[in-house]
CSV table of C-alpha atoms in Angstrom, one decimal:
chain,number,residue,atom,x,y,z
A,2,UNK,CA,10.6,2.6,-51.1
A,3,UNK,CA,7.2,3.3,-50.4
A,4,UNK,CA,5.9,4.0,-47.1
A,5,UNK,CA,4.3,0.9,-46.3
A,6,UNK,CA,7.7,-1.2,-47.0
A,7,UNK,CA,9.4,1.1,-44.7
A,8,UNK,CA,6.8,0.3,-42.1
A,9,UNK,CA,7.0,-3.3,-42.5
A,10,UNK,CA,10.9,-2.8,-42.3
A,11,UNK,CA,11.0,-1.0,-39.2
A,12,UNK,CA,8.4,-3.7,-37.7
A,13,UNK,CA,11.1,-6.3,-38.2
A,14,UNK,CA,14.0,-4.4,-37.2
A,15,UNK,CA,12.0,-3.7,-33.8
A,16,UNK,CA,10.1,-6.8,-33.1
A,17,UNK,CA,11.0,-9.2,-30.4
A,18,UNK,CA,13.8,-12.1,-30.6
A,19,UNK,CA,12.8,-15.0,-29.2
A,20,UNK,CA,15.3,-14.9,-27.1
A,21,UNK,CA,14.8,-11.7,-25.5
A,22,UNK,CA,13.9,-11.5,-21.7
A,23,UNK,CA,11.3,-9.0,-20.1
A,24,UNK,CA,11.3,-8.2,-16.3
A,25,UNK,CA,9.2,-5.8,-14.4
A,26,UNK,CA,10.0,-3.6,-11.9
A,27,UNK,CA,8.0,-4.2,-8.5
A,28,UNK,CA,5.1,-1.5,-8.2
A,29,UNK,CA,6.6,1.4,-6.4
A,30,UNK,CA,5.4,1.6,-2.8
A,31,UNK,CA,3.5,4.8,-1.3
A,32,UNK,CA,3.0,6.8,1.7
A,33,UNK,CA,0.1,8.7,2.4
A,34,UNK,CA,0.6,10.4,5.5
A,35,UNK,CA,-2.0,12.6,7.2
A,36,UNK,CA,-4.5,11.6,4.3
A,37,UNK,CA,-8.1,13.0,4.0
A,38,UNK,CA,-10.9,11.3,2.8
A,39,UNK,CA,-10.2,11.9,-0.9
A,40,UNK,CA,-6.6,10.2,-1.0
A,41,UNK,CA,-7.9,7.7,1.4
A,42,UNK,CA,-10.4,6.2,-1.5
A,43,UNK,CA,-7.9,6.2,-4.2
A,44,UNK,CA,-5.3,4.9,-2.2
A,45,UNK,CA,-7.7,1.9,-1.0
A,46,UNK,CA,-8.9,1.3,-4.5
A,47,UNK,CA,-5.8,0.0,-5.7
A,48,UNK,CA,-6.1,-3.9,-6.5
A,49,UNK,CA,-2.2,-4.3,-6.9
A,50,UNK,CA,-1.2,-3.6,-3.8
A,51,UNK,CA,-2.3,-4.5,0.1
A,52,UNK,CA,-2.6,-0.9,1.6
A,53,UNK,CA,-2.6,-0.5,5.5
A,54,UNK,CA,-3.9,2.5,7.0
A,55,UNK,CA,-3.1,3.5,10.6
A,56,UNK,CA,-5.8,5.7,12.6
A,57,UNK,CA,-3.8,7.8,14.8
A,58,UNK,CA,-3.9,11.2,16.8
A,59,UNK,CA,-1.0,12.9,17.6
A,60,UNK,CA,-1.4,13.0,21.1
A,61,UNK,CA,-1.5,9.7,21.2
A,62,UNK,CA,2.0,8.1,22.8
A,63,UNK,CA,1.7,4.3,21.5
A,64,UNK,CA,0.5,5.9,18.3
A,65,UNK,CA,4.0,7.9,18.3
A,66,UNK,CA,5.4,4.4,19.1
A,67,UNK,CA,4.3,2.4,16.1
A,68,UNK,CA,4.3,4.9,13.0
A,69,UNK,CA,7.9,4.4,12.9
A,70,UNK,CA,7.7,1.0,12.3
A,71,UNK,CA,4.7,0.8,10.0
A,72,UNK,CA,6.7,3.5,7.8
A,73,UNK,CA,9.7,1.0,8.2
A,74,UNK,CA,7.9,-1.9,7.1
A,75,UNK,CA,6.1,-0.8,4.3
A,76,UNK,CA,9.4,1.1,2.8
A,77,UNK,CA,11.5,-2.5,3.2
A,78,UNK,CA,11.0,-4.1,-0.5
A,79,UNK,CA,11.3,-7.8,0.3
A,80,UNK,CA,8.4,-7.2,3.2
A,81,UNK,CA,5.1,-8.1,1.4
A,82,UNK,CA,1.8,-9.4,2.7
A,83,UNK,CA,0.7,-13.3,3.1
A,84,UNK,CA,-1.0,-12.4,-0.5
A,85,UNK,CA,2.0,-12.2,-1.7
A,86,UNK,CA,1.2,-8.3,-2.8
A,87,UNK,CA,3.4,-5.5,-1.7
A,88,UNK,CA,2.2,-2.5,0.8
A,89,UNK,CA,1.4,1.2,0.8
A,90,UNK,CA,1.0,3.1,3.9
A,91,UNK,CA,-2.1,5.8,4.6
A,92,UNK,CA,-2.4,7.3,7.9
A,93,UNK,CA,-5.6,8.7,8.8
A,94,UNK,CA,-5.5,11.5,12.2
A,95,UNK,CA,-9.3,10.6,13.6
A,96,UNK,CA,-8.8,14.5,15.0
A,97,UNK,CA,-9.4,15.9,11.7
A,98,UNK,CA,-10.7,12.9,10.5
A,99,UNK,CA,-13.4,12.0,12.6
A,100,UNK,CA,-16.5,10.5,10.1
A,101,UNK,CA,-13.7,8.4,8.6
A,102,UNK,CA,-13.2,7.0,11.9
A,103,UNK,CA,-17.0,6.4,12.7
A,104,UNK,CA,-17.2,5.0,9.2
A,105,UNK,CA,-14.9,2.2,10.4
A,106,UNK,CA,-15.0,1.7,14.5
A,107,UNK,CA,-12.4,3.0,15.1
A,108,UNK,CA,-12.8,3.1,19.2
A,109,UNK,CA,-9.2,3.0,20.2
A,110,UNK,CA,-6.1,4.2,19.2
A,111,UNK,CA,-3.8,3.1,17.3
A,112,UNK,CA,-6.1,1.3,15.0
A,113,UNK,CA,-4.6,-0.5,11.4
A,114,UNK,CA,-6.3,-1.5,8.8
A,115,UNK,CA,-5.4,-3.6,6.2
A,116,UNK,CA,-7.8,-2.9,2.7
A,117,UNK,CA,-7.8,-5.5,0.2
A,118,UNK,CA,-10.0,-4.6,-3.4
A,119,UNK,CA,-11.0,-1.7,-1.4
A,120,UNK,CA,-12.0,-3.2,1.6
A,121,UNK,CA,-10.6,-3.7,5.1
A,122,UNK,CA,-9.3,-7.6,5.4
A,123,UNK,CA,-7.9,-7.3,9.0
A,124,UNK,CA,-7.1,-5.2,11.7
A,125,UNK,CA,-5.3,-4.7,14.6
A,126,UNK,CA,-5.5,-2.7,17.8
A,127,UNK,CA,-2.5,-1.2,19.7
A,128,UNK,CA,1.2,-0.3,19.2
A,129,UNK,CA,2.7,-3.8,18.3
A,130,UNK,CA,6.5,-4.6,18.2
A,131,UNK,CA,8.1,-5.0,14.7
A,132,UNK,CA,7.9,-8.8,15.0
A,133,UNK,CA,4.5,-9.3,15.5
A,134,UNK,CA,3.5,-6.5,12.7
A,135,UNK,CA,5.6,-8.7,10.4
A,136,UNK,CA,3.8,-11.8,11.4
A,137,UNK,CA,0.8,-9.8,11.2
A,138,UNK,CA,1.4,-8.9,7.8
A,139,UNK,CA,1.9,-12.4,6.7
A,140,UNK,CA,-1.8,-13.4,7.8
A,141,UNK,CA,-2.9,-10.6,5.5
């Protein structure tokens, strides 16, 4: 058999039945925690995913309060954003950090950003219970 039967032979044997199914697995979610500048741009770049970013300090008690729950939230696979897209998670400390925060007013702490296409969609300012970061999260 020559070797371009044998190719077209193995094409058949491997090609697709009609009546075979494909599924994808969701795109994993990611945690970027204490992220400088560098990781910061790639992680906003992506254009699958919503990615919030949480400007914190670590002296900072409400910050303490809410990292816990953003961490929670963007881990839980069935929470995704109004988009419809699911979430990774960078957190930014504006102590070592402190031109990323200029770069986007950041004036109090905690500060989250959500980054659509690489650019911040919505924000919001304070520790905020689970329930209204949820709801939150739905607007984005």
């Amino acid at each position: 058999m020559s070797s371009l039967a044998t190719l077209r032979v193995l094409r058949a044997r491997t090609a697709c039945t009609p009546g075979r199914s494909f599924h994808s697995t969701p795109l994993r979610r990611e945690h970027f925690l204490k992220a400088n500048v560098e990781t910061f741009t790639k992680a906003i770049s992506n254009k699958d995913k919503v990615v919030l970013v949480d400007f914190y300090a670590d002296w900072c008690n409400p910050c303490k309060m809410l990292s816990p729950i953003l961490e929670s939230v963007t881990s839980d696979p069935n929470v995704k954003s109004g988009s419809g897209l699911p979430l990774d998670l960078v957190t930014i400390d504006t102590d070592n950090e402190i031109e990323l925060a200029q770069q986007y007013n950041i004036r109090s702490l905690p500060t989250v950003l959500a980054f659509k296409d690489g650019q911040p969609a919505h924000r919001f300012v304070g520790a905020l219970p689970e329930a209204q970061v949820r709801a939150w999260l739905r607007a984005v």
